[in-house]
Coordinates of C-alpha atoms and ligand atoms in Angstrom, one line a residue:
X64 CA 0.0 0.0 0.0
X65 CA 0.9 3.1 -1.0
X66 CA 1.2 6.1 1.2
X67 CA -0.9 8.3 -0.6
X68 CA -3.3 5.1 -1.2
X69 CA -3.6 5.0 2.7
X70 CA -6.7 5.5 5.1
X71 CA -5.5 6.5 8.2
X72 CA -7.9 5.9 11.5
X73 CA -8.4 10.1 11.8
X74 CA -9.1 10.5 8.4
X75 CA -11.7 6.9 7.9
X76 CA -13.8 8.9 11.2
X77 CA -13.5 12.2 10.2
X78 CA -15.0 11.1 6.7
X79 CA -17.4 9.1 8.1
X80 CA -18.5 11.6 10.2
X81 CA -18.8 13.5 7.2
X82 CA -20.8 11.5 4.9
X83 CA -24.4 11.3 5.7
X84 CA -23.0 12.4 9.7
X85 CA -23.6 9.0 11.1
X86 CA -20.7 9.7 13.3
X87 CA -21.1 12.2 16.0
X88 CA -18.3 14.7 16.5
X89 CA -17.9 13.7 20.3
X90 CA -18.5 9.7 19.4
X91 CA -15.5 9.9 16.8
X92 CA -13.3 11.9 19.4
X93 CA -13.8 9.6 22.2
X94 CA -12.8 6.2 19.5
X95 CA -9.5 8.4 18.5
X96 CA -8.8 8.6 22.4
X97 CA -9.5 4.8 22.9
X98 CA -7.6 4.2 19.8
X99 CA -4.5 6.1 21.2
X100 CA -4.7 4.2 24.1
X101 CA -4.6 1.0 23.3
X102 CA -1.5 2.0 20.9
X103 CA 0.1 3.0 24.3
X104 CA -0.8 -0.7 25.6
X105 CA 0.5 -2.3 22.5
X106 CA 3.5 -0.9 23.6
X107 CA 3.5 -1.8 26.5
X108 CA 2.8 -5.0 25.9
X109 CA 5.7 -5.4 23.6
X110 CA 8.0 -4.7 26.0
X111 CA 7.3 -7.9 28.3
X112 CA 10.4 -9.1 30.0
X113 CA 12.2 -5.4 29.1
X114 CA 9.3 -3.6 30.8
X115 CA 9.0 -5.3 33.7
X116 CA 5.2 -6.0 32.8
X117 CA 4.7 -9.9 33.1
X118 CA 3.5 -11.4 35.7
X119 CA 0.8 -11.3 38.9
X120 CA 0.2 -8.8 40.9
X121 CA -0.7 -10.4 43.9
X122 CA -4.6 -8.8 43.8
X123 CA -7.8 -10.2 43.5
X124 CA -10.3 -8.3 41.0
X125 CA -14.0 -8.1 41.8
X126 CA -14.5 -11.6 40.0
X127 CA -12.2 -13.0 42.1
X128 CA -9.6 -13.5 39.1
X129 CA -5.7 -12.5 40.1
X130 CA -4.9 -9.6 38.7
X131 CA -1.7 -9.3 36.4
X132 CA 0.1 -6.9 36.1
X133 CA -0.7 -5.6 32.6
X134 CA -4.4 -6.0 33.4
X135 CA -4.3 -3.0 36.2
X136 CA -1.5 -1.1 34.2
X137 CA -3.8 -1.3 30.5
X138 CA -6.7 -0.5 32.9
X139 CA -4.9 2.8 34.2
X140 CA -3.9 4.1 30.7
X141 CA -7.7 3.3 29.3
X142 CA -8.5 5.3 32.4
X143 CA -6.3 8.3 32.6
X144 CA -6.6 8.4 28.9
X145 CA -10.1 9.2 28.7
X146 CA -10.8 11.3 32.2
X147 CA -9.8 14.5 30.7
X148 CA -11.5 14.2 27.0
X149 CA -14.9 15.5 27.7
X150 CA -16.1 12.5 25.6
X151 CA -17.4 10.9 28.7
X152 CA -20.4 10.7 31.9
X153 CA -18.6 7.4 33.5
X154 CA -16.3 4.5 32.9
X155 CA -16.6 0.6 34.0
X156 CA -14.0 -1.8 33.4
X157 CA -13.6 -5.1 34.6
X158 CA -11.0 -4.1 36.8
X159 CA -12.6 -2.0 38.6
X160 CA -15.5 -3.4 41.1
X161 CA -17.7 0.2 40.4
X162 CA -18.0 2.4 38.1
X163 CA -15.4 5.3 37.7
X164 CA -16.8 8.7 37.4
X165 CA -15.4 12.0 35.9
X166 CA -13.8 14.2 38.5
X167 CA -15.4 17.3 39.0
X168 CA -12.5 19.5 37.2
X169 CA -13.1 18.0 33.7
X170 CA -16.0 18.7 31.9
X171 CA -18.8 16.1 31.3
X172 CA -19.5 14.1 27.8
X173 CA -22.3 12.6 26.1
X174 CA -21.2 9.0 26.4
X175 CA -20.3 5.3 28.9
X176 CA -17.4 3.8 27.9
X177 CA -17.1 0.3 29.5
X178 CA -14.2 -2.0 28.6
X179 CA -12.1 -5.5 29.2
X180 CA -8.6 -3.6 29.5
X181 CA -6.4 -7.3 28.8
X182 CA -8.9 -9.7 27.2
X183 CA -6.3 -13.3 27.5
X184 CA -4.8 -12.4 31.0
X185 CA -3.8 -15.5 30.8
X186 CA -1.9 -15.9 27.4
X187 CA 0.1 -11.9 28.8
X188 CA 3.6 -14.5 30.1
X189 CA 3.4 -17.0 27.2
X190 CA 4.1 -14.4 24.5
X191 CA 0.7 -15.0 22.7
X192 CA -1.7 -12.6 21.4
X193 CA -4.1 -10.6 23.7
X194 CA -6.5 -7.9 23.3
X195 CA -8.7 -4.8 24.5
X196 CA -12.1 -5.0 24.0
X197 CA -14.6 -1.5 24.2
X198 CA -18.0 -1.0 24.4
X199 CA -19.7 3.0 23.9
X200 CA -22.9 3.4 25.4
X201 CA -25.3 6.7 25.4
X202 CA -25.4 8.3 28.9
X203 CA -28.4 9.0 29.7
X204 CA -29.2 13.1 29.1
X205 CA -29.3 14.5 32.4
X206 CA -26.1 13.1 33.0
X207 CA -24.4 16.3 33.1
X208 CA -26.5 17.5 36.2
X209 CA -26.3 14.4 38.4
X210 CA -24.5 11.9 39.1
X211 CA -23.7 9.1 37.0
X212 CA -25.2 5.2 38.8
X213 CA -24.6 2.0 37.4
X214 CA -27.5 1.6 36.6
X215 CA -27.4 3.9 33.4
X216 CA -24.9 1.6 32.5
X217 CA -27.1 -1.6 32.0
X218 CA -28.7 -0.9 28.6
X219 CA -28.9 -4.0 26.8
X220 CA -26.6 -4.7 23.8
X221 CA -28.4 -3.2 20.7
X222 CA -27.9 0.0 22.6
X223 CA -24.6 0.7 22.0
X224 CA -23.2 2.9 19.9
X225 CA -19.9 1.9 18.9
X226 CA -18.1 -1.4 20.2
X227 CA -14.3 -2.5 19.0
X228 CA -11.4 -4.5 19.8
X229 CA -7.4 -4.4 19.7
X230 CA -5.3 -7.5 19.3
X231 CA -2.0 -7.4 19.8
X232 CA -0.5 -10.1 18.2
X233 CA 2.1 -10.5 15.2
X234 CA 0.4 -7.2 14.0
X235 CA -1.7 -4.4 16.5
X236 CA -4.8 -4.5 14.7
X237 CA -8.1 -2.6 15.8
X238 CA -11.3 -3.8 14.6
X239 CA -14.5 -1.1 14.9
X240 CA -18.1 -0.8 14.4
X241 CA -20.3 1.7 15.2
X242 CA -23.8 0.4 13.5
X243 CA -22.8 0.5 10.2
X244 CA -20.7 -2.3 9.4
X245 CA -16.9 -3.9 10.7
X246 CA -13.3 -1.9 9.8
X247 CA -10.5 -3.1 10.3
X248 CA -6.7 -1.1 10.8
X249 CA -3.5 -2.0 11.3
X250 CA -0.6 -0.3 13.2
X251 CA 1.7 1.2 11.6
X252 CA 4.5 1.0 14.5
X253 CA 7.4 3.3 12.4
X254 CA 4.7 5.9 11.7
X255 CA 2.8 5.7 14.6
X256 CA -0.7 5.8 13.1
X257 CA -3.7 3.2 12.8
X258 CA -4.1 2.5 9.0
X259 CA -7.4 0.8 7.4
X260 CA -6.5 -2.7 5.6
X261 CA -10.6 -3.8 5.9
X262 CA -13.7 -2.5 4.7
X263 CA -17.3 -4.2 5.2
X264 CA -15.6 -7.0 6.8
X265 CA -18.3 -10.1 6.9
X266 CA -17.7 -13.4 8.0
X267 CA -17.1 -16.1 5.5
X268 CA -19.8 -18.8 5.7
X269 CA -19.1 -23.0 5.2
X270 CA -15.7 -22.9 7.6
X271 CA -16.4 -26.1 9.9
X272 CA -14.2 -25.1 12.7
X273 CA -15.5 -24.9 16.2
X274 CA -13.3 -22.8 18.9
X275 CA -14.6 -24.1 22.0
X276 CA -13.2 -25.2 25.6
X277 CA -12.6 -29.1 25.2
X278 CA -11.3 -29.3 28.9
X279 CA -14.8 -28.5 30.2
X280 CA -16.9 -30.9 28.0
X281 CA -18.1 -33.3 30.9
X282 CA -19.6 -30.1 33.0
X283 CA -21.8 -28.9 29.8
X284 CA -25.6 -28.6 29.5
X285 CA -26.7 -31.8 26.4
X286 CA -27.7 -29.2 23.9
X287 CA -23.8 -28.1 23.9
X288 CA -22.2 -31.2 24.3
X289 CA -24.6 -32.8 21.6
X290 CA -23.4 -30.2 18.8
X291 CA -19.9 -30.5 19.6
X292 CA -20.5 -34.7 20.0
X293 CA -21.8 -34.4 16.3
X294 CA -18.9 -31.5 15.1
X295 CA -16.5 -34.2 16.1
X296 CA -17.9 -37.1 14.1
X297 CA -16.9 -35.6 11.1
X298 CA -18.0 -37.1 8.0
X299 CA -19.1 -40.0 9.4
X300 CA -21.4 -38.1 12.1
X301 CA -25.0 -36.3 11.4
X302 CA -23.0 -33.4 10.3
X303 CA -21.4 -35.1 7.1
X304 CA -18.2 -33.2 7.2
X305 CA -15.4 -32.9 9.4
X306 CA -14.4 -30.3 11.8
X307 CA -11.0 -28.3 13.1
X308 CA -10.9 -27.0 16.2
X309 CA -9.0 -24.1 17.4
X310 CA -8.9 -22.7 21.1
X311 CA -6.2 -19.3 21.9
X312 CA -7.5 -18.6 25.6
X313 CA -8.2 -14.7 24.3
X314 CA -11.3 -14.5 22.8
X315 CA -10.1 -11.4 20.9
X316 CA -8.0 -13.3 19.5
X317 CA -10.3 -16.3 18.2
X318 CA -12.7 -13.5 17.1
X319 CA -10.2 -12.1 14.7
X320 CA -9.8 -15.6 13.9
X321 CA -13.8 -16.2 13.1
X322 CA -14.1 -12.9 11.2
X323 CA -11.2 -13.8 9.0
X324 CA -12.1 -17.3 8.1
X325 CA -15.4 -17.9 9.5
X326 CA -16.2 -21.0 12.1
X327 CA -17.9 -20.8 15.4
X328 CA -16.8 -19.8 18.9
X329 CA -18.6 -21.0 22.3
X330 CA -18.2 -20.6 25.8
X331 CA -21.2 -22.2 27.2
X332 CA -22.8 -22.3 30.6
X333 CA -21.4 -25.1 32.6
X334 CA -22.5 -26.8 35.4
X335 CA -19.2 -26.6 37.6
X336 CA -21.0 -23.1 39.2
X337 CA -24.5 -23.9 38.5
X338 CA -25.7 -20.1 39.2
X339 CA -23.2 -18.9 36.7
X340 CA -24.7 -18.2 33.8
X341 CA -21.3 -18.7 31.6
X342 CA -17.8 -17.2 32.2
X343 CA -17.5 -14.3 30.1
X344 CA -18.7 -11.0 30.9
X345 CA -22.2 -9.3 29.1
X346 CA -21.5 -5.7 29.3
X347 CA -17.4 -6.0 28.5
X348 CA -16.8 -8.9 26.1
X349 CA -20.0 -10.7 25.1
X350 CA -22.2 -7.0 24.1
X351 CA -19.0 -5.6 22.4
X352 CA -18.2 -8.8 20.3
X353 CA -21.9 -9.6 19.8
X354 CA -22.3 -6.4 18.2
X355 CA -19.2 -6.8 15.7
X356 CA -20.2 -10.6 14.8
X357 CA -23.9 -9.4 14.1
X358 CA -22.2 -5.9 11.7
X359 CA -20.1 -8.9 10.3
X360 CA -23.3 -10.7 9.3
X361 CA -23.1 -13.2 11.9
X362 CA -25.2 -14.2 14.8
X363 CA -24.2 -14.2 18.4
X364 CA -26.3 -16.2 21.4
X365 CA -27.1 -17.2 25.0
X366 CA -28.1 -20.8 23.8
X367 CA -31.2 -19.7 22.8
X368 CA -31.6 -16.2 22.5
X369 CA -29.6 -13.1 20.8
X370 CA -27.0 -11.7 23.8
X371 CA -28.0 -8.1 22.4
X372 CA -31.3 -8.6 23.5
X373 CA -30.2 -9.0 27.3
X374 CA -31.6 -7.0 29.9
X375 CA -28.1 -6.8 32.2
X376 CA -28.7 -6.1 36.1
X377 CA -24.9 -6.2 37.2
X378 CA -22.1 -4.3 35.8
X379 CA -19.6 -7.9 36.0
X380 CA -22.6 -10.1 35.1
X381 CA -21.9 -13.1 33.0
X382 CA -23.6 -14.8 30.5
X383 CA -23.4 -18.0 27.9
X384 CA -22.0 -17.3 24.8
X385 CA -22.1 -19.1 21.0
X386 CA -21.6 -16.7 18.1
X387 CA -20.1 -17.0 14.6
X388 CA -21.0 -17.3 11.2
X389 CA -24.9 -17.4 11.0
X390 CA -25.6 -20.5 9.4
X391 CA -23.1 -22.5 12.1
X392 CA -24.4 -20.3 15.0
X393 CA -28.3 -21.2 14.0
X394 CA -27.3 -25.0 13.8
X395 CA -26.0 -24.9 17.6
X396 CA -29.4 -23.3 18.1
X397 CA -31.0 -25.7 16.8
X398 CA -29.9 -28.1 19.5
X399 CA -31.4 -26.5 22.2
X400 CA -34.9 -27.1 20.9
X401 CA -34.3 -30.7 20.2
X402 CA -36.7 -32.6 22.4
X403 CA -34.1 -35.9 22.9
X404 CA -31.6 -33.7 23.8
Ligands
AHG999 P1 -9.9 -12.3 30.7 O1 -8.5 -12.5 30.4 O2 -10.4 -10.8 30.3 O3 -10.4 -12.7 32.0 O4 -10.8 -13.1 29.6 C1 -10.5 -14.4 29.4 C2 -11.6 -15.1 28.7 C3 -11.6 -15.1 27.2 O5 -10.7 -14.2 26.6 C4 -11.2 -16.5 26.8 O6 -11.9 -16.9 25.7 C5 -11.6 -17.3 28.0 O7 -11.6 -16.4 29.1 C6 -10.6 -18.4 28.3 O8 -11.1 -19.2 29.2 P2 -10.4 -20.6 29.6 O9 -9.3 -20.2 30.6 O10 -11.5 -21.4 30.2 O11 -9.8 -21.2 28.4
MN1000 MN1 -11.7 -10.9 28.7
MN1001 MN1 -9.5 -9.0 31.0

């Protein structure tokens, strides 16, 4: 590519805020200051060992996960990063048990930003690719003469306004929506600057690979472990074909994985913590990626029903997730409504 052929991040927002203004001024601001930041984390990131960033902290977050060290340091510069913008009512992340409000010396914005600051904690010491993910949320209109609850925050997923991820992997790539349709960029490290290398990005139908937890398979619900019984048959199963299988341990990272080549991605309720709905987060990981699978023209599910459609009541609530490419995604669904199952 050409320099002079090249879409920068600025100039894609500033011309789509342009073109039939389905961009808000304040909504592209605030996605150039999340952008910035999680080029500050990809640095970060890179520097591992050199940086002093692997590692655990020793702290517990309000899920009771332990904390690593690049999860409380990408939550800080997602933080500090977007205090002073004006862009913002509130922040929730989930390292943070409550919401973060904007101090009184910086002036109010229009929007809730809530975000998963190291999506992969796990994969941070093994040197394998991990991710932000970002949700953008309206605030509600008084916001700027009262306070901001957490309950403005739990708007169910169609609400949102803009949603994206970073991966930082072999390349720092950002993938956004914000209702009308999936871009991707790539970071260009020498130059500094977030360049578009996808338009209209939709997910390929007809790939028959499954990303899924295998370890977990005896604690699943039978609709679940029925579709993934008959993925693994192959050819010689009820599906008639065979499956791959592919599991990272960052969902950003299978997600880019799903969007590229298509295939299906589940992390379903499991009966080791009955009361648990799933293990991935509604309002930071499942909304956010549900809403970029479904601009991708995919489909993205509790089991049953669309995760957008979700009434949350907790900030940190969790919820089942299957989503993909639509045709795969609606033959899990299937399974749920199977009386032998
Ligand atoms: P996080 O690092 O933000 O806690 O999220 C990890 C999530 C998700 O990225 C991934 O798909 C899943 O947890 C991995 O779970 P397992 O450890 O069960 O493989
Ligand atoms: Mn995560
Ligand atoms: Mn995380």
């Amino acid at each position: 590519m050409t320099q002079a052929a090249r879409v920068t991040l600025s100039r894609f927002l500033i011309e789509q805020q342009r073109e039939g203004g389905n961009l808000p001024p304040q909504l592209r601001l605030l996605i150039e200051v999340v952008a910035r930041a999680c080029k500050a984390i990809s640095h970060t990131v890179n520097k591992g060992e050199l940086g002093g960033v692997l590692g655990s902290l020793g702290s517990e977050n309000v899920q009771g996960e332990v904390q690593k060290k690049l999860d409380v340091i990408s939550n800080d510069i997602l933080l500090e990063a977007n205090e002073w913008g004006g862009n913002l009512a509130a922040l929730a992340s989930e390292e943070m048990e409550a919401i973060h409000l904007i101090p009184h010396r910086y002036p109010k914005g229009e929007y809730l930003l809530v975000y998963d600051p190291i999506d992969g904690s796990s994969n941070i010491d093994v040197n394998l690719s991990v991710g932000t993910i970002f949700s953008v949320l309206a605030a509600p209109e008084d916001a700027s003469q009262r306070v901001v609850t957490e309950q403005d925050f739990l708007q169910p997923g169609f609400r949102q306004v803009a949603a994206g991820y970073a991966i930082y992997g072999p390349q720092t790539s950002l993938v956004l929506t914000f209702g009308q349709g999936v871009f991707g960029f790539t970071l260009d490290r020498e130059v500094g600057s977030w360049v578009l290398t996808r338009r209209n990005i939709m997910i390929p139908s007809g790939n028959r690979e499954f990303a899924v937890n295998m370890s977990n398979q005896r604690h699943w619900a039978p609709p679940v472990r029925r579709y993934i019984e008959d993925c693994i048959a192959g050819r010689d199963g009820p599906r008639g074909v065979d499956f791959n299988m592919r599991w990272t341990g960052s969902m950003v990272a299978d997600i880019e994985r799903v969007l590229t080549r298509g295939g299906i991605f589940l992390y379903p309720w499991d009966d080791r913590e009955p009361d648990r709905a799933g293990k991935l987060r509604l309002m930071y990981e499942a909304n956010p990626i549900g809403m970029i699978i479904e601009q991708a023209g995919g489909m993205a599910i509790d089991g049953r029903d669309r995760i957008l459609d979700i009434a949350p009541v907790g900030l940190h609530q969790r919820v089942a997730v299957i989503l993909g490419a639509a045709d795969e995604v609606e033959v899990a669904r299937r399974y749920f409504s199977m009386p032998s199952v």
